Amino acid sequence: MKVIADICLIPMGVGVSVSEYVAVCQTIFTEANLNPQLHGYGTNVEGEWDEVMTALKRCHEKIHAMGSPRISTSIRLGTRTDREQTIADKIDSVNSNLTGI
């Protein structure tokens, strides 16, 4: 099953800046071909359910290995059965409505 996920992973106990940890996850998501789209408070990814969850687990494993003793992750998931939809499709749909405003 295809899924679009909005993931916010927060390493704890590593100080205020977490950009190096975000970069590690971006690399993991890219290597898993999940089309990561970074935004101000997380990352959107798309792909098969199991592949997304496997990559997220790899993020946790890698960040723990980097020294973070605790990680808090929030995930929003969306699936569809009526048709396939990408992150770009969702953005294009909103943008097309903005042209008439």
mmCIF file of C-alpha atoms in Angstrom:
data_model
loop_
_atom_site.group_PDB
_atom_site.id
_atom_site.type_symbol
_atom_site.label_atom_id
_atom_site.label_comp_id
_atom_site.label_asym_id
_atom_site.label_seq_id
_atom_site.Cartn_x
_atom_site.Cartn_y
_atom_site.Cartn_z
ATOM 1 C CA MET A 1 0.000 0.000 0.000
ATOM 2 C CA LYS A 2 1.302 3.461 -0.931
ATOM 3 C CA VAL A 3 1.519 6.055 1.832
ATOM 4 C CA ILE A 4 2.395 9.722 2.135
ATOM 5 C CA ALA A 5 3.925 10.458 5.533
ATOM 6 C CA ASP A 6 4.701 13.679 7.340
ATOM 7 C CA ILE A 7 7.479 12.852 9.793
ATOM 8 C CA CYS A 8 8.913 14.991 12.572
ATOM 9 C CA LEU A 9 11.751 13.214 14.359
ATOM 10 C CA ILE A 10 13.258 14.991 17.377
ATOM 11 C CA PRO A 11 16.498 13.694 18.887
ATOM 12 C CA MET A 12 16.676 14.493 22.589
ATOM 13 C CA GLY A 13 19.705 14.988 24.776
ATOM 14 C CA VAL A 14 21.884 16.295 21.941
ATOM 15 C CA GLY A 15 21.608 20.047 22.375
ATOM 16 C CA VAL A 16 19.533 22.679 20.623
ATOM 17 C CA SER A 17 20.621 22.236 16.999
ATOM 18 C CA VAL A 18 19.441 19.048 15.302
ATOM 19 C CA SER A 19 20.287 19.804 11.673
ATOM 20 C CA GLU A 20 22.975 17.099 11.441
ATOM 21 C CA TYR A 21 20.400 14.507 12.535
ATOM 22 C CA VAL A 22 17.837 15.797 10.055
ATOM 23 C CA ALA A 23 20.481 15.530 7.324
ATOM 24 C CA VAL A 24 21.137 11.890 8.238
ATOM 25 C CA CYS A 25 17.431 11.072 7.926
ATOM 26 C CA GLN A 26 17.188 12.959 4.628
ATOM 27 C CA THR A 27 19.991 10.769 3.312
ATOM 28 C CA ILE A 28 18.266 7.604 4.533
ATOM 29 C CA PHE A 29 14.959 8.649 2.928
ATOM 30 C CA THR A 30 16.709 9.556 -0.331
ATOM 31 C CA GLU A 31 18.609 6.262 -0.463
ATOM 32 C CA ALA A 32 15.271 4.465 0.062
ATOM 33 C CA ASN A 33 13.822 6.354 -2.957
ATOM 34 C CA LEU A 34 11.073 7.934 -0.828
ATOM 35 C CA ASN A 35 11.206 11.378 -2.491
ATOM 36 C CA PRO A 36 11.807 13.331 0.747
ATOM 37 C CA GLN A 37 10.474 16.885 0.828
ATOM 38 C CA LEU A 38 12.018 18.815 3.717
ATOM 39 C CA HIS A 39 9.933 21.564 5.332
ATOM 40 C CA GLY A 40 10.360 23.802 8.381
ATOM 41 C CA TYR A 41 9.200 21.274 10.953
ATOM 42 C CA GLY A 42 9.665 17.866 9.360
ATOM 43 C CA THR A 43 9.867 15.863 6.173
ATOM 44 C CA ASN A 44 7.242 14.505 3.805
ATOM 45 C CA VAL A 45 8.010 11.147 2.196
ATOM 46 C CA GLU A 46 6.076 8.871 -0.139
ATOM 47 C CA GLY A 47 6.374 5.208 -0.984
ATOM 48 C CA GLU A 48 5.265 1.751 -0.035
ATOM 49 C CA TRP A 49 4.141 1.496 3.594
ATOM 50 C CA ASP A 50 6.795 -1.048 4.613
ATOM 51 C CA GLU A 51 9.590 0.876 2.896
ATOM 52 C CA VAL A 52 8.630 4.111 4.684
ATOM 53 C CA MET A 53 8.506 2.355 8.062
ATOM 54 C CA THR A 54 11.804 0.554 7.423
ATOM 55 C CA ALA A 55 13.505 3.863 6.569
ATOM 56 C CA LEU A 56 12.060 5.518 9.671
ATOM 57 C CA LYS A 57 13.393 2.652 11.797
ATOM 58 C CA ARG A 58 16.815 3.145 10.175
ATOM 59 C CA CYS A 59 16.642 6.835 11.124
ATOM 60 C CA HIS A 60 16.007 5.911 14.751
ATOM 61 C CA GLU A 61 18.825 3.364 14.750
ATOM 62 C CA LYS A 62 21.313 5.785 13.177
ATOM 63 C CA ILE A 63 20.417 8.710 15.435
ATOM 64 C CA HIS A 64 20.725 6.532 18.548
ATOM 65 C CA ALA A 65 24.118 5.385 17.233
ATOM 66 C CA MET A 66 25.083 9.072 16.889
ATOM 67 C CA GLY A 67 24.563 9.509 20.635
ATOM 68 C CA SER A 68 20.953 10.559 21.093
ATOM 69 C CA PRO A 69 19.626 8.629 24.090
ATOM 70 C CA ARG A 70 15.997 9.436 23.275
ATOM 71 C CA ILE A 71 13.965 10.245 20.154
ATOM 72 C CA SER A 72 10.430 11.565 19.896
ATOM 73 C CA THR A 73 8.758 11.082 16.520
ATOM 74 C CA SER A 74 5.398 12.364 15.304
ATOM 75 C CA ILE A 75 3.927 10.889 12.124
ATOM 76 C CA ARG A 76 0.875 11.748 10.053
ATOM 77 C CA LEU A 77 0.001 9.163 7.420
ATOM 78 C CA GLY A 78 -2.278 9.295 4.422
ATOM 79 C CA THR A 79 -3.350 6.442 2.174
ATOM 80 C CA ARG A 80 -5.813 6.209 -0.699
ATOM 81 C CA THR A 81 -7.540 3.284 -2.354
ATOM 82 C CA ASP A 82 -9.369 5.182 -5.096
ATOM 83 C CA ARG A 83 -6.214 6.308 -6.953
ATOM 84 C CA GLU A 84 -2.499 6.874 -6.550
ATOM 85 C CA GLN A 85 -1.486 10.327 -5.383
ATOM 86 C CA THR A 86 1.935 11.896 -4.898
ATOM 87 C CA ILE A 87 3.077 14.775 -2.731
ATOM 88 C CA ALA A 88 3.381 16.861 -5.906
ATOM 89 C CA ASP A 89 -0.224 16.015 -6.862
ATOM 90 C CA LYS A 90 -1.439 17.316 -3.505
ATOM 91 C CA ILE A 91 0.553 20.557 -3.817
ATOM 92 C CA ASP A 92 -0.524 21.085 -7.434
ATOM 93 C CA SER A 93 -4.165 20.680 -6.431
ATOM 94 C CA VAL A 94 -3.938 23.453 -3.857
ATOM 95 C CA ASN A 95 -1.911 25.697 -6.175
ATOM 96 C CA SER A 96 -4.510 25.317 -8.933
ATOM 97 C CA ASN A 97 -7.130 26.639 -6.535
ATOM 98 C CA LEU A 98 -4.953 29.611 -5.625
ATOM 99 C CA THR A 99 -4.838 30.901 -9.203
ATOM 100 C CA GLY A 100 -8.512 31.844 -9.050
ATOM 101 C CA ILE A 101 -8.262 33.719 -5.745
#
